[in-house]
Amino acid sequence: MNNFTLVRKNLTRNKLRLFLNCFAIFIAFLLFGALGAIKNAFDAGVELSADDRLVTVNKINFTQPLPLAYVNKIRTLEGVKDVTWANWFGGYYQEPKNQLMTFAVDPESYFEVYDDVVVDEQELENWKKDRQGILIGERIANARGWKVGDRIPVSSNIFSKHDGSSTWDFNISGIVRPENPQTDTSYTLIHYKYFMETQIWGGDWIGWIPLTTQNPELNEEVSRAVDKMFANSPAETETSTEAQFSKAFVEQMGDIGFIIMSVVMAAFFTILLIVGNSMWQSIKERTSEIAVLKTLGFTAEKVFAMVLAESFLLAALGGILGLGGAWLSIKAITPMTQSILPALVLGHQVFISGLMFIAILGFVTGIVPAWQAMKLNTIEALSRR
Amino acid sequence: MSNELLFDLKNIEKRFVRGRESISIFDGLNITIKKGTFVSIMGPSGSGKTTLLNMLGGVDRPTSGEILFEGQAIQNLGEGELAKWRARHVGFIFQFYNLMPMLNAEKNVELPLLLKNLSKAQRNKSVETALKLVGLSDRARHLPKELSGGQQQRVAIARAIVSDPDLLLCDEPTGDLDRTTATEILETLQLLNKEFGKTIVMVTHDPVAASFANVSLHLDKGQFIEQQSSEAVA
Amino acid sequence: MGSLFAQISAVVKMNLLSLPKRVGSSLTTLLAVAIVVTVLLAFMAMGQGFQKTMAGSGSEDVAIMLRGGSAAELNSGLGGDVYTNVSSSPGIAKDENGPIISGELYVVVDGVKKSSQTEANLPLRGIGPAGFSLRKNISLIDGRMFEEGKTEIIVGTSILSQFSGFELGSKMKFGATEWTVVGVFDAGGSVFGSELLTDVRTLQAQFNRGNSYQSIRVRLDGPEAIQKIRDFIESDPRLNLDVMTEQAYYSDQSRDMGRLVYMGWGLAIFMALGALAGALNTMYTSVEAKAVEIATLRAIGFKGISAFFGTLVESLVLAIIGGVLGTLIAFLLFDGISTSTMGGSFTQVVFDFNVSADAFKSGIILAVIIGLVGGFFPAWRASRMPLLKAFSS
Ligand SMILES: Nc1ncnc2c1ncn2[C@@H]1O[C@H](COP(=O)(O)OP(=O)(O)OP(=O)(O)O)[C@@H](O)[C@H]1O
Ligand SMILES: [Mg+2]
C-alpha cells in the first residue's frame, strides 16, 4: 500500500457514487470531444489554409463569374507566384442528395497553387492526358470505395450538355492525397477545357482565381493590386486570403463556434456542479476519518493533497473514457458525415484541450473539499460522533 | 520502569471561548508522567479528560502553560512539526475504533507506516508483527465491517503500535465493549506496557479497567484530586 | 395508522421540509436540470424560429414553378419562351392586366453581416410587375416602389436589421452599375424580408441573363387550379416544370433546419443523462441521510410505499422546479433574438429565435423524466430500508 492506494480506496469506497460521477464526467467529455471535433471541422478551412494563398472572386459575390482573361493579367503582377482558376460544377453522384464537390480546373497550374496536396506522378500524367479524367480526393475514394481506373457518372445540377443530359462520364485517373490528414480532400477535379466544350453555356467565364504570393507579407499588397487592376470594369474583383474567405463562408451558417462552445460550457458547468457537490458530500461524510488520519500524523498538506488527488483521479477516469468514447463515435460517424463535414476528425488539439479541461475539472471540484479537509478541526471532528 | 520523565506539564491552563462565554477547563494543572507507566484517568463527564489527552497527543494546545515531552516543549510546534511528532511518538486508540471502512485490517494497520520511509517488505513485517501481537493475524484481510467491536479495537491497537511509538493515548478504549472483550483489550494494553515498555495514558469510566493501570488518577473540576500512586506524579 | 394516503402525504411533507437541510445537493440537481432544459430549448427555439419564418412565407394560393427536377430555385433555369407558354395555362387567376404571373430571377450579392462583419450571400431578386402583390403579408413601409427599367432596389426589414449598407437612399455598385435603395418593405417576419427586390428585366439586362428566369410565380384561381396547371404542362412537350404551392416549397426548404430540433434533443438527452447521474446522487444521499427517520417510521408501522413516494416526490419537485427555471432562462435569454443563416437558396435567411409553448412543454417533460428516473431507484431503496437502521446510530 502507498498513498495512492489510499486515494484509490477512498475513491472506490462508494461504488455507486463513483459510477454516477464517472458517468456524468464521461458524458461531459464525450460531448466535449465530439463537439470539439465538429467545431474543428468547421474551422479546418481557416486553420489549414496556406498563408500565402489568396482567392480572387467577383466583387458582387463569389457565385458571380469572372472573365478567364483575368488569370493572365494577374500573372503579370509583381509579388504573384502562381495563378490558377476553377469553376464550380455543382456535381452529384446518381442522386442530387449525394453531393460530389467537383471543380473544373486547369490541369497545368492547379497543383502549383495547391501544393499542400499530392498526386502520384504517374497518375497526374495520366490525368493530364485524359480529357475525361477525374482526380478524386482521398476522403471520397475511401468513403465510396472508388479506385483508379473506375468509370463514374457525375451529374451537374447547374449545367447541361449539348445533348440535353446533365450527366458526364469520367475515368478516375488518380487520387489526391493531403499532406496534413485534416486537409480537406473531399472534392474531385475535372478538366476545365473538357467541361467548357461539352456544356451549353459557353464563354470563357470562370468561377474564381486562386493564387499564391511569393511571400505571405506581400498578401495585402498583391490583393490590393489585383482589385485595383479590375476596378471600374464590368467584373470588379475582391481578393482575400484563403483563411478570410473560408471564415466568411463558415460565418454564413451562423456563429457555429459560439453555439458549440456554449453547449460545451453548459454541459461542463452542469457536471462541475454535480461532481463538485458529490466530492464535497463525500468529504463531509469522512470528517472523522480525516481527523483520525491527522492524529496518526498525516500533515494537513498531505490530507489536502490526497483529497485533491482523488478529485483529479475521478476527473481523469471519467474524462479519458469520455474522450475515448468521443474518438470512437467520431470514427463511427465519419462515413456518414463525409459530404457535410469532410474534415471531421478528433485531432490531437481536442485531446490536449480535453486533458486540460480534465485538470480544471479535477481542480475545481476538489479544491473546496480539499481545503475543508486541510482545515478540519481534529478535536471537533472526533467528538462529533 | 525508568525514572526518566516522558511528560512534564507545567501550569496548564485551558479555556474554551464560545462567543462571549469563556469556560475554564484547567487552571494551573501540573502533572508529570514517567516513561513506561500505564496511567489511567477517571473522572466525571466533562471534567476535561479528553481535552487533556488531546493536549498530550498534540492535537490540541493549552491556552497557556508548557507541555514538555522528553524535555522539549511541544505546545508551540507548528502544525506540520506536530504532525511529524505525532507520527513518531504517539499512537491513538479511540472508543469507536475509527478504522478506515474501505481498508482491510492489514491496510488500516499499515496506514501510519506510510508516513515513514520504509520499504514494502519492512512495512509488511511491522504490520504482521503488530497484528500478531494483538492476536489478529488470521483476520488481516478482513474489512472493519466484517469484524466484531473487540476485533476492530484490536486492529486499532495494532495501528497505534505499528510505528513503534513511545506513547499510547486511549480514550475509553473499552467503552463500547462487553466485559470479557474489554478484559482482553486491557490485557493487551498491559502487555504492551510491561513487555514493550510503552507509556500508556488511558481515559476510562470503568474502575475495573482503571485497575489494569499501575497509576490511577482521578480528575475533577480540572484538578487531580486523588492519587493512588505517588510514582506517577512529581 | 391512518390511511395509506395519509401516510404518504405525511412522508412527502417530511421529505420536502427536510429539503433546505441539504441545500447544496438539492440546488445542484435543480440547476443541472435547469441547464439541460435551457440547452434543449435553445435549439428548439432556433429550429422552430427558422421553421416559423419559412412557414410564414408560403401562401396556399400561390404556385411556384421550377425547372423539372431542380428542387430549389438555385438550380433552376427557365427560358423566356417557357414563361410565355405557361402564362396561357388555365388555373392562373387574372386581373385587369391579364394573368397574375411573375417571372423571377435572383443573383447572389454580398452584404456585410452586422454581427460578424463578414460578407454573406444575399439574394437580389428581380420580380415581375405582379410579383410584389403575389407575396403574402408584404407592404412598403418607407420610400417608394422601384421603377421598371431603373437600377433601383427595395429592401426587406430583416436585411436592414442584420446587414449594414442597405439603408434607404444608400447606393451600391454591382459590376459596372450603381443601384439605389428607394424603398423599405416589411414581410411580416417571412423569408421575403431577407431579400432585395428589383425589376426582373433590369436584373436580366445588368447581369447578362438574356431573357431567362429561375422561377415563375402565379396566383391560383381556386383549389383545383394547381392540378389544372400540372395538366397543362403535361400536355405541352416543350414544358418541363415542377409545380408546387409556395407553402409546400418553403416548408420543404425548412426541413434541414428542422433537424436542429432533433440535434437539440440529442444533445439534451446526453446532457440529461449527466444530470440524471447528479439527481440519483442527490437522492441516494438524501435517502442515506434520512435512513434513521425512514426506518423509524417503518418500525412504527408506516408502509414502505410511503417512503417510496416520499422520495419520488422530493426528486420530482426538484426536477420540476429546475425545469421551470430552465424554460424561464431560455425564454429570457433567447426568445426573439434575431439571427441569420444560410437558407436553401444559398442566401441568408433572417429569423427570430422562438421559444414556443410546445418547447415549454418539451422542457417540462424532460425535467419530469429526469425527476422520475432520478427518484425511482433511490425511492426503491428507501422503501426497502432495513428496520434495523432505526436502531443503529
Ligand atoms: N471545542 C470545545 N468548545 C467548547 N467547550 C468544549 C470544547 N471541547 C470541550 N469542551 C468542554 O470542555 C469540557 C471538557 O470536555 P472533555 O471532552 O475533555 O470532557 P471529558 O472529561 O472527556 O468528558 P466525557 O467523560 O464525557 O468524555 C466540557 O465541559 C466540554 O463541554
Ligand atoms: Mg471524553
Short mmCIF file of C-alpha atoms in Angstrom, two decimals, chain B residues 3 11 15 22 32 41 48 52 55 57 66 72 81 87-88 104 111 119 122-123 190 192 207 213-214 230:
data_model
loop_
_atom_site.label_atom_id
_atom_site.label_comp_id
_atom_site.label_asym_id
_atom_site.label_seq_id
_atom_site.Cartn_x
_atom_site.Cartn_y
_atom_site.Cartn_z
CA ASN B 3 12.80 7.21 36.19
CA ASN B 11 0.86 25.27 34.87
CA ARG B 15 -10.16 27.81 28.28
CA SER B 22 -15.37 31.53 28.41
CA THR B 32 4.38 14.57 35.22
CA ILE B 41 -7.56 8.70 34.22
CA GLY B 48 -11.59 17.52 30.85
CA LEU B 52 -6.08 16.56 28.45
CA MET B 55 -3.17 18.07 24.51
CA GLY B 57 -1.25 13.89 21.83
CA GLU B 66 4.07 24.26 28.95
CA GLN B 72 11.11 19.52 24.68
CA GLU B 81 6.01 19.64 13.03
CA ALA B 87 3.74 10.13 13.68
CA ARG B 88 6.95 9.40 15.56
CA ASN B 104 -8.90 -4.10 5.41
CA LEU B 111 -1.53 3.42 7.43
CA SER B 119 10.39 -0.47 2.11
CA GLN B 122 9.74 -3.64 6.16
CA ARG B 123 6.19 -2.35 6.28
CA GLN B 190 -0.94 -4.23 29.87
CA LEU B 192 2.35 -3.55 25.67
CA PRO B 207 -12.95 1.22 37.68
CA ALA B 213 -3.06 0.53 35.14
CA ASN B 214 -0.21 0.95 37.56
CA SER B 230 2.77 8.77 44.02
#
